[in-house]
Structure formats: structure tokens, C-alpha cells
């Protein structure tokens, strides 16, 4: 019997290379080893953006096209839409009774998000404060033994583990306490050197054209002290060097040596980087071209039905254990 894992991403419409190297590339590998549930976390988008629901459906489709184009296989994994499984909302409500407000306010990722959004803490919504509880519902409904996480998400998983234990203590053994799978997730900077993010307008997307990639890399942040060919450079901290590390690994030692000695100039280095990035993205673009909206809708319909079957069994058990009206 394969162990089960659950992981999800927000449907931002366009998946960027940070999402790919941080999560999706691992998901593709996990499919061989685990029974996988991959969630399109559309309700999570609403916790930070409630004003653009009109574009959500198309964003879901575009996101899942990218997932399939990089190798997520709906024959091997259940790919589903969170809002299509209403049990997530019901369980979220019940779990929210098991956690205190100060416990949620201590969430370090929430503080980081508030800072990135430029919001004041007292102005965030009730839904935003409680998103780690929704995330816990997303996880526990599928009773996974493992959850893949980056180091920055460990505090969320810790809350999910606490809530699983709390539920089991109050109502009887029901949920496995999920263990993290800490997978390698390199920090992928945006072209301006900040964290890569669609909202910061600094991302390279899997669906970008060759010209878009070239233009973005041409503008990317490099060592500010290296102005012309011959100047010795410092590749650590250079965005272009970080991209070489992702898509052009074999040449990294030479790039470092030639950058530091001044033999390699930034113009040439960026050109090479754009070429390698496009070589990496070309097969993904090719596969994406052949995925129609209707095909994606059908994949999501089937995946969401499978997820719903699993989640409704869990909720039946939860209602029984909690002695709720049924
Ligand atoms: S030569 Fe390449 S690695 Fe060195 S600073 Fe310029 S772009 Fe960065």
C-alpha cells in the first residue's frame, strides 16, 4: 500500500518557475512513490483577494494546464478543485472551534503575508486569519500520512498536527498526525531579486514566450559593482546566477570562475541564461499547447468527484464521532 500525501497550490492562472522548482517538480516525483491528492486551492485565493472572482474559473484552467504540462498525471494523482468539495468548508468550521485566536495571530507566515500585501494587521479578514485552519481541513479530510512542505510552511503543518491531536483526544482516534516531507526547494528570486511572485510583477512564467523570457532576463538584477566586461563580479546574490543554477547546472562552476575573474560579462551571461531557460521551457510550452480548456474541465470534474467521495466518508465519520445531527 502506498502512503498518501496531500498538497495544494493557489490557482494564480500562471505558474512561475518558483512554483515549479519549489513544489511542482517534487509533485511529479511523488507520483511514483505515493498516492497523491493535488488540490487547486481556490478558496485560499479569496483569503487575500476577494475582488477578482470573475477571473477565477479561467485561472483554475490555466493553472492546471501548467500542472499537466510539467508532468502531473491525472491517471496517477487525484487533481481536484477545493471549492468543488464542500466538505472542506464544513470541516473548516468545525476545526475553527478547536483553535484560539491568539494561536492564529502568532502564525509567522501570516505576518509575512500582511507585510507583502502592505496591509495593517487589524484590517485583515476573519477568513485570512483562519486560512491555516482551512488548510488543516484540506489536509486532514484525506487522512494523509505525509505532507510535502517547504521550511517556511512548517508552522502551518505544526498547527494541522496540533488540531489532529486535539480532535483525536476529544472525539477518539480519527486522524493520522501528518508528518512533513521536507523536500528540496531552492529559493527562486524574482528578476528584481525579491521573492518571485506574480503580485510583485517579477516572475518568469512557464507559459512565457521565448521573447518574454529573453526580455525579463535582460532586465534581471545582477551584481551592481560589475559594470563592464573585465570587472570582477560576485555571482552570489546575482539573480541570473541563481537561474543558471536551476537550468544550467553543469556550467555553473565555469560561470562562477569567469564572472569572478571578469572574463565573463553580464550581457553575454544573461543571453546564455535566457537560452538555457528557453531550452528548459520549450517542452513544457509544447505540451501545454495541446491541452484544451474542455480537457482540463473534464480532468477536474473526475478528480473532484474522487476527492469528494473520500472527503464525504471522512465527514460522515467526523459527524458521528462528534455526535452531530445527522
Ligand atoms: S557575469 Fe553573470 S553571474 Fe556574474 S554578475 Fe553578471 S550576470 Fe551575474
mmCIF file of C-alpha atoms and ligand atoms in Angstrom:
data_model
loop_
_atom_site.group_PDB
_atom_site.id
_atom_site.type_symbol
_atom_site.label_atom_id
_atom_site.label_comp_id
_atom_site.label_asym_id
_atom_site.label_seq_id
_atom_site.Cartn_x
_atom_site.Cartn_y
_atom_site.Cartn_z
ATOM 1 C CA UNK A 1 0.000 0.000 0.000
ATOM 2 C CA UNK A 2 1.367 3.388 -0.980
ATOM 3 C CA UNK A 3 1.348 6.098 1.658
ATOM 4 C CA UNK A 4 -0.957 9.034 0.915
ATOM 5 C CA UNK A 5 0.087 12.660 0.538
ATOM 6 C CA UNK A 6 -1.868 15.868 0.039
ATOM 7 C CA UNK A 7 -0.532 19.071 -1.406
ATOM 8 C CA UNK A 8 -2.083 22.128 -2.979
ATOM 9 C CA UNK A 9 -1.367 25.422 -4.703
ATOM 10 C CA UNK A 10 -3.404 28.543 -5.273
ATOM 11 C CA UNK A 11 -4.688 28.901 -8.849
ATOM 12 C CA UNK A 12 -2.951 32.120 -9.776
ATOM 13 C CA UNK A 13 -3.519 31.493 -13.501
ATOM 14 C CA UNK A 14 0.108 31.311 -14.484
ATOM 15 C CA UNK A 15 2.571 29.071 -12.734
ATOM 16 C CA UNK A 16 6.041 30.586 -12.399
ATOM 17 C CA UNK A 17 9.412 28.883 -12.224
ATOM 18 C CA UNK A 18 9.499 29.477 -8.441
ATOM 19 C CA UNK A 19 6.329 27.370 -8.096
ATOM 20 C CA UNK A 20 7.842 24.751 -10.365
ATOM 21 C CA UNK A 21 11.189 24.354 -8.609
ATOM 22 C CA UNK A 22 9.633 24.891 -5.153
ATOM 23 C CA UNK A 23 6.727 22.447 -5.417
ATOM 24 C CA UNK A 24 5.648 21.039 -8.771
ATOM 25 C CA UNK A 25 8.941 19.354 -9.657
ATOM 26 C CA UNK A 26 8.642 17.434 -6.374
ATOM 27 C CA UNK A 27 4.981 16.598 -7.009
ATOM 28 C CA UNK A 28 5.982 14.964 -10.298
ATOM 29 C CA UNK A 29 8.447 12.728 -8.411
ATOM 30 C CA UNK A 30 5.968 11.956 -5.593
ATOM 31 C CA UNK A 31 3.512 10.443 -8.071
ATOM 32 C CA UNK A 32 5.707 7.337 -8.350
ATOM 33 C CA UNK A 33 6.037 6.796 -4.642
ATOM 34 C CA UNK A 34 2.782 7.964 -3.050
ATOM 35 C CA UNK A 35 -0.965 8.016 -3.541
ATOM 36 C CA UNK A 36 -1.272 11.736 -4.351
ATOM 37 C CA UNK A 37 -4.072 14.258 -3.908
ATOM 38 C CA UNK A 38 -3.240 17.602 -5.550
ATOM 39 C CA UNK A 39 -5.610 20.417 -4.663
ATOM 40 C CA UNK A 40 -6.406 23.562 -6.636
ATOM 41 C CA UNK A 41 -6.790 25.782 -3.555
ATOM 42 C CA UNK A 42 -9.248 28.326 -4.986
ATOM 43 C CA UNK A 43 -10.881 29.306 -1.665
ATOM 44 C CA UNK A 44 -7.426 30.219 -0.389
ATOM 45 C CA UNK A 45 -7.135 32.870 -3.107
ATOM 46 C CA UNK A 46 -10.199 34.579 -1.619
ATOM 47 C CA UNK A 47 -8.486 34.993 1.751
ATOM 48 C CA UNK A 48 -6.245 37.657 0.212
ATOM 49 C CA UNK A 49 -8.183 38.710 -2.919
ATOM 50 C CA UNK A 50 -11.975 38.800 -2.851
ATOM 51 C CA UNK A 51 -12.357 41.296 -5.694
ATOM 52 C CA UNK A 52 -11.432 39.210 -8.726
ATOM 53 C CA UNK A 53 -13.702 36.192 -8.524
ATOM 54 C CA UNK A 54 -14.771 36.834 -12.146
ATOM 55 C CA UNK A 55 -11.440 35.524 -13.455
ATOM 56 C CA UNK A 56 -11.105 32.588 -11.068
ATOM 57 C CA UNK A 57 -12.546 29.867 -13.346
ATOM 58 C CA UNK A 58 -10.137 30.664 -16.161
ATOM 59 C CA UNK A 59 -7.270 30.951 -13.674
ATOM 60 C CA UNK A 60 -8.022 27.430 -12.470
ATOM 61 C CA UNK A 61 -7.909 26.107 -16.020
ATOM 62 C CA UNK A 62 -4.657 27.893 -16.880
ATOM 63 C CA UNK A 63 -3.019 26.731 -13.651
ATOM 64 C CA UNK A 64 -3.937 23.095 -14.211
ATOM 65 C CA UNK A 65 -2.684 23.290 -17.804
ATOM 66 C CA UNK A 66 0.708 24.168 -16.350
ATOM 67 C CA UNK A 67 0.492 21.336 -13.830
ATOM 68 C CA UNK A 68 -0.201 18.798 -16.558
ATOM 69 C CA UNK A 69 2.401 20.322 -18.887
ATOM 70 C CA UNK A 70 5.169 19.752 -16.307
ATOM 71 C CA UNK A 71 4.175 16.122 -15.780
ATOM 72 C CA UNK A 72 1.355 15.871 -13.248
ATOM 73 C CA UNK A 73 -0.525 12.814 -14.449
ATOM 74 C CA UNK A 74 -4.253 12.593 -13.631
ATOM 75 C CA UNK A 75 -4.004 8.817 -14.128
ATOM 76 C CA UNK A 76 -1.617 8.651 -11.180
ATOM 77 C CA UNK A 77 -2.826 11.513 -8.972
ATOM 78 C CA UNK A 78 -6.206 12.935 -7.949
ATOM 79 C CA UNK A 79 -6.267 16.521 -9.211
ATOM 80 C CA UNK A 80 -9.249 18.374 -7.765
ATOM 81 C CA UNK A 81 -10.755 21.786 -7.060
ATOM 82 C CA UNK A 82 -11.152 22.653 -3.381
ATOM 83 C CA UNK A 83 -14.450 24.544 -3.816
ATOM 84 C CA UNK A 84 -15.940 21.516 -5.603
ATOM 85 C CA UNK A 85 -15.696 19.557 -2.326
ATOM 86 C CA UNK A 86 -17.942 21.427 0.102
ATOM 87 C CA UNK A 87 -16.807 19.147 2.939
ATOM 88 C CA UNK A 88 -13.719 21.380 3.190
ATOM 89 C CA UNK A 89 -15.937 24.279 4.312
ATOM 90 C CA UNK A 90 -17.877 22.183 6.841
ATOM 91 C CA UNK A 91 -14.733 20.724 8.363
ATOM 92 C CA UNK A 92 -13.069 24.134 8.433
ATOM 93 C CA UNK A 93 -15.991 25.419 10.513
ATOM 94 C CA UNK A 94 -15.732 22.543 12.990
ATOM 95 C CA UNK A 95 -11.947 22.798 13.296
ATOM 96 C CA UNK A 96 -12.171 26.539 13.901
ATOM 97 C CA UNK A 97 -13.729 25.727 17.301
ATOM 98 C CA UNK A 98 -10.545 23.894 18.300
ATOM 99 C CA UNK A 99 -8.083 26.757 17.941
ATOM 100 C CA UNK A 100 -7.723 30.085 19.738
ATOM 101 C CA UNK A 101 -7.428 33.476 18.019
ATOM 102 C CA UNK A 102 -4.003 34.272 19.610
ATOM 103 C CA UNK A 103 -2.691 30.921 18.303
ATOM 104 C CA UNK A 104 -3.604 32.023 14.761
ATOM 105 C CA UNK A 105 -2.234 35.526 15.284
ATOM 106 C CA UNK A 106 1.166 34.041 16.127
ATOM 107 C CA UNK A 107 1.443 32.474 12.644
ATOM 108 C CA UNK A 108 4.730 33.868 11.217
ATOM 109 C CA UNK A 109 3.618 33.349 7.592
ATOM 110 C CA UNK A 110 0.537 35.493 8.221
ATOM 111 C CA UNK A 111 2.765 38.327 9.405
ATOM 112 C CA UNK A 112 4.907 37.941 6.285
ATOM 113 C CA UNK A 113 1.842 37.966 4.016
ATOM 114 C CA UNK A 114 0.449 41.071 5.698
ATOM 115 C CA UNK A 115 3.791 42.804 5.171
ATOM 116 C CA UNK A 116 3.960 41.740 1.474
ATOM 117 C CA UNK A 117 0.386 42.932 0.899
ATOM 118 C CA UNK A 118 1.155 46.244 2.611
ATOM 119 C CA UNK A 119 -1.859 45.744 4.921
ATOM 120 C CA UNK A 120 -2.381 46.690 8.545
ATOM 121 C CA UNK A 121 -2.779 43.703 10.842
ATOM 122 C CA UNK A 122 -6.101 44.863 12.262
ATOM 123 C CA UNK A 123 -7.584 45.162 8.754
ATOM 124 C CA UNK A 124 -7.171 41.530 7.708
ATOM 125 C CA UNK A 125 -10.343 39.481 7.337
ATOM 126 C CA UNK A 126 -11.570 36.719 9.612
ATOM 127 C CA UNK A 127 -11.066 34.343 6.660
ATOM 128 C CA UNK A 128 -7.466 35.408 6.188
ATOM 129 C CA UNK A 129 -6.651 34.931 9.870
ATOM 130 C CA UNK A 130 -8.142 31.450 9.725
ATOM 131 C CA UNK A 131 -6.578 30.223 6.485
ATOM 132 C CA UNK A 132 -4.252 27.754 8.274
ATOM 133 C CA UNK A 133 -7.409 26.154 9.724
ATOM 134 C CA UNK A 134 -8.846 25.820 6.215
ATOM 135 C CA UNK A 135 -5.511 24.347 5.192
ATOM 136 C CA UNK A 136 -5.800 21.868 8.067
ATOM 137 C CA UNK A 137 -9.262 20.849 6.841
ATOM 138 C CA UNK A 138 -7.795 20.418 3.330
ATOM 139 C CA UNK A 139 -5.162 18.081 4.712
ATOM 140 C CA UNK A 140 -6.984 16.038 7.348
ATOM 141 C CA UNK A 141 -10.009 15.254 5.166
ATOM 142 C CA UNK A 142 -7.767 12.959 3.113
ATOM 143 C CA UNK A 143 -6.022 11.434 6.151
ATOM 144 C CA UNK A 144 -2.566 11.642 4.593
ATOM 145 C CA UNK A 145 0.425 10.181 6.406
ATOM 146 C CA UNK A 146 2.688 12.803 4.850
ATOM 147 C CA UNK A 147 2.502 16.391 3.638
ATOM 148 C CA UNK A 148 5.207 17.915 1.452
ATOM 149 C CA UNK A 149 6.234 21.304 2.793
ATOM 150 C CA UNK A 150 8.906 23.913 2.364
ATOM 151 C CA UNK A 151 10.645 25.043 5.542
ATOM 152 C CA UNK A 152 8.567 28.256 5.604
ATOM 153 C CA UNK A 153 5.346 26.214 5.786
ATOM 154 C CA UNK A 154 6.388 24.101 8.761
ATOM 155 C CA UNK A 155 4.469 26.332 11.234
ATOM 156 C CA UNK A 156 1.248 25.634 9.283
ATOM 157 C CA UNK A 157 1.775 21.926 9.367
ATOM 158 C CA UNK A 158 2.510 22.146 13.067
ATOM 159 C CA UNK A 159 -0.956 23.673 13.551
ATOM 160 C CA UNK A 160 -2.509 20.865 11.490
ATOM 161 C CA UNK A 161 -0.708 18.327 13.648
ATOM 162 C CA UNK A 162 -1.925 20.056 16.815
ATOM 163 C CA UNK A 163 -5.520 20.082 15.552
ATOM 164 C CA UNK A 164 -5.364 16.418 14.524
ATOM 165 C CA UNK A 165 -4.148 15.504 18.021
ATOM 166 C CA UNK A 166 -6.759 17.717 19.652
ATOM 167 C CA UNK A 167 -9.570 16.187 17.623
ATOM 168 C CA UNK A 168 -8.335 12.664 18.402
ATOM 169 C CA UNK A 169 -8.147 13.444 22.137
ATOM 170 C CA UNK A 170 -11.627 14.971 22.284
ATOM 171 C CA UNK A 171 -13.531 12.624 19.985
ATOM 172 C CA UNK A 172 -11.443 9.458 19.638
ATOM 173 C CA UNK A 173 -8.672 8.342 17.293
ATOM 174 C CA UNK A 174 -9.670 9.547 13.826
ATOM 175 C CA UNK A 175 -6.787 11.239 12.052
ATOM 176 C CA UNK A 176 -3.179 10.237 11.481
ATOM 177 C CA UNK A 177 -0.929 13.079 12.641
ATOM 178 C CA UNK A 178 0.671 14.034 9.306
ATOM 179 C CA UNK A 179 4.450 14.065 9.046
ATOM 180 C CA UNK A 180 6.246 16.644 6.907
ATOM 181 C CA UNK A 181 8.217 15.657 3.844
ATOM 182 C CA UNK A 182 10.830 18.357 3.733
ATOM 183 C CA UNK A 183 11.753 18.388 0.090
ATOM 184 C CA UNK A 184 14.492 20.374 -1.572
ATOM 185 C CA UNK A 185 13.060 23.730 -2.600
ATOM 186 C CA UNK A 186 15.633 26.232 -3.797
ATOM 187 C CA UNK A 187 14.876 29.884 -3.146
ATOM 188 C CA UNK A 188 13.992 31.261 -6.577
ATOM 189 C CA UNK A 189 14.354 35.045 -6.725
ATOM 190 C CA UNK A 190 12.224 37.214 -8.980
ATOM 191 C CA UNK A 191 14.009 39.244 -11.649
ATOM 192 C CA UNK A 192 14.262 42.160 -9.180
ATOM 193 C CA UNK A 193 15.910 39.998 -6.501
ATOM 194 C CA UNK A 194 12.857 39.828 -4.221
ATOM 195 C CA UNK A 195 10.915 36.602 -3.696
ATOM 196 C CA UNK A 196 9.363 35.533 -7.017
ATOM 197 C CA UNK A 197 5.673 36.337 -7.002
ATOM 198 C CA UNK A 198 3.001 37.105 -9.580
ATOM 199 C CA UNK A 199 1.756 40.020 -7.472
ATOM 200 C CA UNK A 200 5.242 41.585 -7.338
ATOM 201 C CA UNK A 201 5.391 41.533 -11.139
ATOM 202 C CA UNK A 202 8.842 39.933 -11.098
ATOM 203 C CA UNK A 203 8.090 36.379 -12.192
ATOM 204 C CA UNK A 204 9.112 34.220 -15.132
ATOM 205 C CA UNK A 205 6.117 32.081 -16.051
ATOM 206 C CA UNK A 206 6.163 28.593 -17.529
ATOM 207 C CA UNK A 207 3.889 29.903 -20.286
ATOM 208 C CA UNK A 208 6.011 32.965 -21.156
ATOM 209 C CA UNK A 209 7.113 33.181 -24.787
ATOM 210 C CA UNK A 210 10.792 32.938 -25.704
ATOM 211 C CA UNK A 211 10.864 36.694 -26.268
ATOM 212 C CA UNK A 212 9.263 37.406 -22.891
ATOM 213 C CA UNK A 213 11.871 35.248 -21.166
ATOM 214 C CA UNK A 214 14.704 36.984 -23.009
ATOM 215 C CA UNK A 215 13.354 40.418 -22.160
ATOM 216 C CA UNK A 216 12.832 39.562 -18.458
ATOM 217 C CA UNK A 217 16.301 38.070 -18.051
ATOM 218 C CA UNK A 218 17.843 41.073 -19.833
ATOM 219 C CA UNK A 219 16.336 43.264 -17.085
ATOM 220 C CA UNK A 220 17.271 40.923 -14.212
ATOM 221 C CA UNK A 221 19.193 42.171 -11.179
ATOM 222 C CA UNK A 222 22.922 41.363 -11.197
ATOM 223 C CA UNK A 223 25.964 42.379 -9.177
ATOM 224 C CA UNK A 224 25.704 46.209 -9.142
ATOM 225 C CA UNK A 225 29.503 46.523 -8.830
ATOM 226 C CA UNK A 226 30.102 44.698 -12.110
ATOM 227 C CA UNK A 227 29.510 47.391 -14.680
ATOM 228 C CA UNK A 228 31.545 46.355 -17.703
ATOM 229 C CA UNK A 229 33.350 43.320 -19.107
ATOM 230 C CA UNK A 230 36.583 42.894 -17.147
ATOM 231 C CA UNK A 231 35.124 43.984 -13.805
ATOM 232 C CA UNK A 232 35.313 41.121 -11.273
ATOM 233 C CA UNK A 233 31.781 40.034 -10.278
ATOM 234 C CA UNK A 234 30.125 38.413 -7.269
ATOM 235 C CA UNK A 235 27.740 35.736 -8.516
ATOM 236 C CA UNK A 236 26.228 35.018 -5.087
ATOM 237 C CA UNK A 237 23.264 37.350 -4.838
ATOM 238 C CA UNK A 238 23.027 37.723 -8.634
ATOM 239 C CA UNK A 239 19.599 36.674 -9.919
ATOM 240 C CA UNK A 240 20.964 35.467 -13.261
ATOM 241 C CA UNK A 241 23.435 33.210 -11.481
ATOM 242 C CA UNK A 242 20.573 31.773 -9.415
ATOM 243 C CA UNK A 243 18.710 30.965 -12.663
ATOM 244 C CA UNK A 244 21.821 29.300 -14.131
ATOM 245 C CA UNK A 245 21.812 27.147 -11.005
ATOM 246 C CA UNK A 246 18.312 25.932 -11.879
ATOM 247 C CA UNK A 247 18.550 25.276 -15.601
ATOM 248 C CA UNK A 248 22.239 25.181 -16.465
ATOM 249 C CA UNK A 249 23.816 23.343 -13.544
ATOM 250 C CA UNK A 250 26.794 21.807 -15.410
ATOM 251 C CA UNK A 251 28.148 25.186 -16.405
ATOM 252 C CA UNK A 252 27.767 26.833 -13.006
ATOM 253 C CA UNK A 253 31.402 26.281 -11.856
ATOM 254 C CA UNK A 254 32.733 27.885 -15.081
ATOM 255 C CA UNK A 255 30.257 30.773 -14.865
ATOM 256 C CA UNK A 256 31.340 31.455 -11.291
ATOM 257 C CA UNK A 257 35.042 31.362 -12.207
ATOM 258 C CA UNK A 258 34.656 33.576 -15.283
ATOM 259 C CA UNK A 259 32.323 36.037 -13.540
ATOM 260 C CA UNK A 260 34.722 36.422 -10.613
ATOM 261 C CA UNK A 261 37.748 36.865 -12.870
ATOM 262 C CA UNK A 262 35.933 39.413 -15.055
ATOM 263 C CA UNK A 263 36.309 37.278 -18.196
ATOM 264 C CA UNK A 264 32.514 36.896 -18.490
ATOM 265 C CA UNK A 265 30.335 39.984 -18.901
ATOM 266 C CA UNK A 266 26.718 40.278 -17.743
ATOM 267 C CA UNK A 267 25.344 40.807 -21.260
ATOM 268 C CA UNK A 268 26.723 37.510 -22.512
ATOM 269 C CA UNK A 269 25.871 35.736 -19.266
ATOM 270 C CA UNK A 270 22.238 36.881 -19.491
ATOM 271 C CA UNK A 271 21.998 35.810 -23.135
ATOM 272 C CA UNK A 272 23.231 32.313 -22.223
ATOM 273 C CA UNK A 273 20.855 32.173 -19.285
ATOM 274 C CA UNK A 274 17.835 33.119 -21.437
ATOM 275 C CA UNK A 275 18.843 30.471 -23.970
ATOM 276 C CA UNK A 276 19.063 27.756 -21.303
ATOM 277 C CA UNK A 277 15.822 28.877 -19.678
ATOM 278 C CA UNK A 278 14.049 28.641 -23.030
ATOM 279 C CA UNK A 279 15.571 25.200 -23.663
ATOM 280 C CA UNK A 280 14.113 24.129 -20.329
ATOM 281 C CA UNK A 281 10.696 25.696 -21.001
ATOM 282 C CA UNK A 282 10.256 24.611 -24.636
ATOM 283 C CA UNK A 283 8.976 21.059 -23.971
ATOM 284 C CA UNK A 284 6.592 22.433 -21.302
ATOM 285 C CA UNK A 285 5.251 25.041 -23.769
ATOM 286 C CA UNK A 286 4.845 22.317 -26.381
ATOM 287 C CA UNK A 287 2.814 20.045 -24.066
ATOM 288 C CA UNK A 288 0.731 22.994 -22.830
ATOM 289 C CA UNK A 289 -0.278 23.918 -26.401
ATOM 290 C CA UNK A 290 -2.076 20.591 -26.777
ATOM 291 C CA UNK A 291 -4.235 20.930 -23.645
ATOM 292 C CA UNK A 292 -7.706 22.340 -24.318
ATOM 293 C CA UNK A 293 -9.934 24.045 -21.745
ATOM 294 C CA UNK A 294 -12.528 21.282 -22.174
ATOM 295 C CA UNK A 295 -9.964 18.579 -21.478
ATOM 296 C CA UNK A 296 -8.889 20.331 -18.270
ATOM 297 C CA UNK A 297 -12.534 20.739 -17.192
ATOM 298 C CA UNK A 298 -13.075 17.001 -17.646
ATOM 299 C CA UNK A 299 -9.913 16.115 -15.685
ATOM 300 C CA UNK A 300 -11.025 18.378 -12.836
ATOM 301 C CA UNK A 301 -14.566 17.014 -12.876
ATOM 302 C CA UNK A 302 -13.309 13.443 -12.499
ATOM 303 C CA UNK A 303 -10.667 14.350 -9.894
ATOM 304 C CA UNK A 304 -13.116 16.406 -7.844
ATOM 305 C CA UNK A 305 -15.620 13.503 -7.807
ATOM 306 C CA UNK A 306 -12.915 11.160 -6.469
ATOM 307 C CA UNK A 307 -11.847 13.682 -3.826
ATOM 308 C CA UNK A 308 -15.467 14.251 -2.823
ATOM 309 C CA UNK A 309 -16.054 10.556 -2.275
ATOM 310 C CA UNK A 310 -13.063 10.379 0.055
ATOM 311 C CA UNK A 311 -13.883 13.618 1.890
ATOM 312 C CA UNK A 312 -17.560 12.742 2.411
ATOM 313 C CA UNK A 313 -16.578 9.441 4.063
ATOM 314 C CA UNK A 314 -14.277 11.343 6.421
ATOM 315 C CA UNK A 315 -17.005 13.864 7.240
ATOM 316 C CA UNK A 316 -19.520 11.097 7.957
ATOM 317 C CA UNK A 317 -17.057 9.713 10.480
ATOM 318 C CA UNK A 318 -16.401 13.196 11.929
ATOM 319 C CA UNK A 319 -20.130 13.869 12.418
ATOM 320 C CA UNK A 320 -20.594 10.505 14.104
ATOM 321 C CA UNK A 321 -17.607 10.947 16.414
ATOM 322 C CA UNK A 322 -18.744 14.460 17.335
ATOM 323 C CA UNK A 323 -22.352 13.334 17.839
ATOM 324 C CA UNK A 324 -23.617 15.971 15.418
ATOM 325 C CA UNK A 325 -27.097 15.982 13.940
ATOM 326 C CA UNK A 326 -27.336 13.537 11.061
HETATM 327 S S1 LIG B 1 28.504 37.743 -15.106
HETATM 328 FE FE1 LIG B 1 26.640 36.571 -14.800
HETATM 329 S S2 LIG B 1 26.796 35.771 -12.748
HETATM 330 FE FE2 LIG B 1 28.294 37.423 -12.923
HETATM 331 S S3 LIG B 1 27.207 39.230 -12.131
HETATM 332 FE FE3 LIG B 1 26.973 39.201 -14.368
HETATM 333 S S4 LIG B 1 25.059 38.138 -14.732
HETATM 334 FE FE4 LIG B 1 25.668 37.690 -12.639
#
